[in-house]
Coordinates of C-alpha atoms and ligand atoms in Angstrom, one line a residue:
M1 CA 89.2 68.8 194.1
S2 CA 87.8 65.3 194.8
K3 CA 88.4 62.4 192.5
I4 CA 85.9 61.5 189.9
I5 CA 84.7 58.1 188.7
I6 CA 83.0 57.9 185.3
A7 CA 80.7 55.0 184.5
N8 CA 80.8 54.5 180.7
W9 CA 77.9 52.1 180.1
K10 CA 78.8 52.0 176.4
L11 CA 76.0 50.1 174.5
N12 CA 74.5 48.7 177.6
P13 CA 72.1 47.7 179.0
S14 CA 69.7 46.7 176.2
S15 CA 66.4 47.5 178.0
S16 CA 65.3 50.6 179.7
A17 CA 64.1 48.5 182.6
D18 CA 67.6 47.3 183.2
A19 CA 69.0 50.9 182.8
K20 CA 66.6 52.1 185.4
K21 CA 67.6 49.5 187.8
L22 CA 71.3 50.1 187.3
A23 CA 70.9 53.9 187.6
K24 CA 69.1 53.5 190.9
E25 CA 71.7 51.1 192.2
S26 CA 74.6 53.4 191.1
D27 CA 73.3 56.7 192.3
V28 CA 76.1 58.0 194.5
K29 CA 78.0 61.3 194.9
G30 CA 81.3 61.3 193.1
L31 CA 80.0 59.3 190.1
V32 CA 79.2 60.5 186.6
I33 CA 76.9 58.1 184.7
A34 CA 77.3 58.1 180.9
P35 CA 74.4 56.0 179.5
P36 CA 73.5 55.5 175.9
F37 CA 71.7 58.5 174.4
P38 CA 68.2 57.0 174.5
F39 CA 68.4 56.6 178.3
L40 CA 69.8 60.0 179.1
E41 CA 66.6 61.7 179.9
F42 CA 65.2 59.1 182.3
V43 CA 68.5 58.4 184.0
A44 CA 68.5 62.2 184.6
S45 CA 65.1 61.9 186.2
I46 CA 66.3 59.0 188.5
I47 CA 69.6 60.1 189.8
K48 CA 69.9 62.4 192.8
K49 CA 73.5 62.3 193.8
A50 CA 75.4 61.1 190.6
K51 CA 75.9 63.4 187.7
L52 CA 75.1 62.8 184.1
G53 CA 77.5 62.3 181.2
A54 CA 77.1 61.6 177.5
Q55 CA 79.2 59.2 175.4
D56 CA 79.7 61.6 172.4
L57 CA 78.5 64.8 170.8
F58 CA 78.7 66.4 167.4
W59 CA 80.5 69.7 166.7
E60 CA 77.7 71.5 164.9
E61 CA 74.7 72.9 166.7
S62 CA 72.0 72.0 164.2
G63 CA 71.4 71.2 160.6
A64 CA 71.6 68.3 158.1
Y65 CA 73.7 65.9 160.2
T66 CA 71.7 62.7 160.4
G67 CA 72.2 60.7 163.6
E68 CA 74.2 63.4 165.4
V69 CA 73.5 65.1 168.7
S70 CA 74.6 68.6 169.7
G71 CA 76.1 69.9 172.9
T72 CA 73.1 72.2 173.4
Q73 CA 70.7 69.3 173.1
L74 CA 72.8 67.4 175.8
K75 CA 72.8 70.5 178.1
G76 CA 69.0 70.5 177.8
L77 CA 69.0 67.0 179.3
C78 CA 71.1 68.1 182.3
V79 CA 74.3 66.5 180.9
E80 CA 77.4 68.0 182.5
Y81 CA 80.2 65.8 181.1
V82 CA 80.9 64.3 177.7
I83 CA 83.2 61.5 176.7
I84 CA 85.1 62.4 173.4
G85 CA 87.4 60.3 171.2
H86 CA 86.9 57.0 172.9
S87 CA 89.1 54.4 171.2
E88 CA 86.0 52.4 170.3
R89 CA 84.8 55.3 168.2
R90 CA 88.3 56.0 166.7
M91 CA 88.6 52.3 165.7
N92 CA 85.0 51.4 164.7
L93 CA 83.9 54.7 163.2
G94 CA 87.2 56.2 162.0
E95 CA 87.1 59.3 164.3
T96 CA 90.3 61.3 163.6
D97 CA 92.3 63.6 165.9
E98 CA 90.9 66.6 164.0
M99 CA 87.3 65.4 164.5
V100 CA 88.0 64.8 168.2
A101 CA 89.5 68.3 168.5
K102 CA 86.3 69.8 167.0
K103 CA 84.2 67.9 169.4
V104 CA 86.3 69.0 172.4
A105 CA 86.0 72.6 171.3
A106 CA 82.2 72.2 170.8
A107 CA 81.8 70.7 174.3
V108 CA 83.7 73.6 175.9
K109 CA 81.7 76.2 173.9
D110 CA 78.5 74.6 175.2
G111 CA 79.6 74.5 178.8
L112 CA 80.1 70.8 179.0
I113 CA 83.2 69.2 180.6
P114 CA 85.0 67.2 178.0
I115 CA 86.6 63.9 178.9
L116 CA 89.2 63.4 176.1
C117 CA 90.2 59.7 175.7
V118 CA 93.6 58.8 174.5
G119 CA 95.4 55.5 174.3
E120 CA 97.7 53.3 172.2
T121 CA 97.1 49.9 170.7
R122 CA 99.0 46.8 171.8
E123 CA 101.0 46.9 168.5
Q124 CA 101.9 50.6 169.0
N125 CA 103.0 49.8 172.5
D126 CA 105.0 46.8 171.4
K127 CA 106.8 49.0 168.8
N128 CA 107.6 51.6 171.5
K129 CA 105.3 54.1 169.8
A130 CA 103.1 54.8 172.8
V131 CA 104.7 58.2 173.7
E132 CA 104.4 59.4 170.1
V133 CA 100.7 58.3 169.8
I134 CA 99.6 59.8 173.1
E135 CA 101.5 63.1 172.5
Q136 CA 99.8 63.5 169.2
E137 CA 96.3 62.6 170.4
V138 CA 96.6 65.1 173.3
R139 CA 98.3 67.8 171.2
I140 CA 95.7 67.7 168.4
G141 CA 92.7 66.8 170.6
L142 CA 93.2 69.9 172.7
S143 CA 94.5 72.2 170.0
R144 CA 91.3 74.2 169.5
I145 CA 91.0 75.1 173.2
A146 CA 94.5 76.2 174.0
G147 CA 94.7 78.6 176.9
I148 CA 91.2 78.1 178.3
T149 CA 90.8 77.8 182.0
S150 CA 87.6 75.7 182.3
E151 CA 87.8 72.1 183.5
I152 CA 89.2 69.5 181.1
I153 CA 89.6 65.8 181.8
V154 CA 92.0 63.6 179.8
A155 CA 91.5 59.8 180.3
Y156 CA 94.6 57.7 179.6
E157 CA 93.0 54.4 178.3
P158 CA 95.6 52.1 176.7
I159 CA 93.5 50.1 174.2
W160 CA 95.2 46.8 175.2
A161 CA 93.9 47.3 178.7
I162 CA 90.3 47.9 177.8
G163 CA 88.0 45.0 178.6
T164 CA 90.9 42.6 178.9
G165 CA 91.1 42.2 182.6
N166 CA 94.8 43.3 182.3
P167 CA 95.1 46.9 183.5
D168 CA 98.2 49.0 182.9
T169 CA 100.9 49.1 185.6
P170 CA 100.8 52.1 187.9
E171 CA 104.4 53.0 186.8
N172 CA 103.5 53.2 183.1
M173 CA 100.2 55.0 183.8
L174 CA 102.1 57.7 185.8
K175 CA 104.7 58.1 183.0
M176 CA 101.9 58.6 180.5
V177 CA 100.0 61.0 182.8
K178 CA 103.2 63.1 183.1
L179 CA 103.4 63.1 179.3
I180 CA 99.8 64.2 179.0
Q181 CA 100.3 67.1 181.5
E182 CA 103.4 68.2 179.7
T183 CA 101.7 68.2 176.3
A184 CA 98.7 70.0 177.7
G185 CA 101.0 72.5 179.4
R186 CA 102.5 73.5 176.0
L187 CA 99.0 74.5 175.0
N188 CA 98.7 76.5 178.3
L189 CA 96.2 74.1 179.6
K190 CA 95.9 72.4 183.0
V191 CA 94.0 69.1 182.7
R192 CA 92.8 66.5 185.2
C193 CA 94.1 63.1 184.3
I194 CA 92.2 59.9 184.9
Y195 CA 92.9 56.3 184.1
G196 CA 90.7 53.7 182.3
G197 CA 91.2 50.1 181.3
S198 CA 90.0 47.1 183.3
V199 CA 89.5 49.1 186.5
K200 CA 87.4 47.2 189.0
A201 CA 86.9 47.3 192.8
A202 CA 89.7 44.9 193.4
N203 CA 92.4 47.0 191.7
A204 CA 91.0 50.6 191.8
E205 CA 93.2 51.5 194.8
E206 CA 96.4 50.7 192.9
F207 CA 95.5 53.7 190.5
L208 CA 93.5 56.0 192.6
K209 CA 96.0 56.3 195.5
Y210 CA 98.2 58.5 193.4
N211 CA 97.7 62.3 193.5
E212 CA 98.4 62.5 189.8
I213 CA 95.4 60.3 189.0
E214 CA 92.2 62.2 189.6
G215 CA 89.8 59.4 188.9
A216 CA 88.9 56.5 186.7
L217 CA 86.9 55.8 183.5
V218 CA 85.2 52.5 184.1
G219 CA 83.4 50.3 181.5
G220 CA 82.5 46.7 182.4
A221 CA 82.6 47.1 186.2
S222 CA 80.2 50.1 185.9
L223 CA 77.4 47.7 184.8
R224 CA 77.4 46.3 188.4
G225 CA 75.8 48.8 190.8
E226 CA 77.5 47.4 193.9
E227 CA 80.9 47.3 192.3
I228 CA 80.9 50.9 190.9
K229 CA 79.8 52.2 194.3
E230 CA 82.7 50.4 195.8
I231 CA 85.1 52.1 193.3
V232 CA 83.6 55.5 194.2
K233 CA 84.1 54.7 197.9
I234 CA 87.8 53.9 197.3
A235 CA 88.2 57.1 195.3
A236 CA 86.7 59.1 198.2
K237 CA 89.6 58.0 200.5
Y238 CA 92.1 59.9 198.5
Ligands
LIG1 P1 86.7 48.4 180.8 O1 86.6 49.0 182.2 O2 85.6 47.5 180.5 O3 88.1 47.9 180.6 O4 86.5 49.6 179.8 C1 87.2 50.8 179.9 C2 86.7 51.8 179.0 O5 86.8 51.7 177.8 C3 86.0 52.9 179.6 O6 85.8 53.9 178.7

């Protein structure tokens, strides 16, 4: 299966005109674009080669859940992938492993490919707690879909590497990816592991060259059309 690059635009850009420009510039095969919710529909109408992702979903289908968006609604907008449990949501909005697990199950039920994000803080890393944290986030995050055979992506995104310009070392990344695969294996799951955290065109090869790494989740660099296309080009070599 070819490698996958996911452009997580986060809360960017601020205007629909800029979003339109960026979507046009980034539209290549091998890329999943995850824009903010308000831009999903028109990004879907612009892209021809890239695929569409969402940055979150809620586990219920409908009802009294102010501000939430369901998997069915996303499917209706041609969304194929959904990012779940990003550290920015865990930290800023208090998303727990149990909430993340419900979202992963809802995504699978609605036929979306979940991208489960896991990662430890700098402090947890310094205290040698990374293995414990990642094992728990994967074990609980995937607990409600044990044994299924559809595509599941797990993104290892150490929090200390996000937006800092200091990515993980390939050695540590490979160690964590092995841990993720073993943990998923105990749930009878085979997952595709990708890496995120300060990935840019200049360093993408250092991660993407490994068979164990099936792609990258890119934040800052995905806001530059030329740069994200370059990362996709690097991924296509492997
Ligand atoms: P950066 O690429 O900006 O470090 O962000 C990574 C990330 O959080 C992607 O989800």
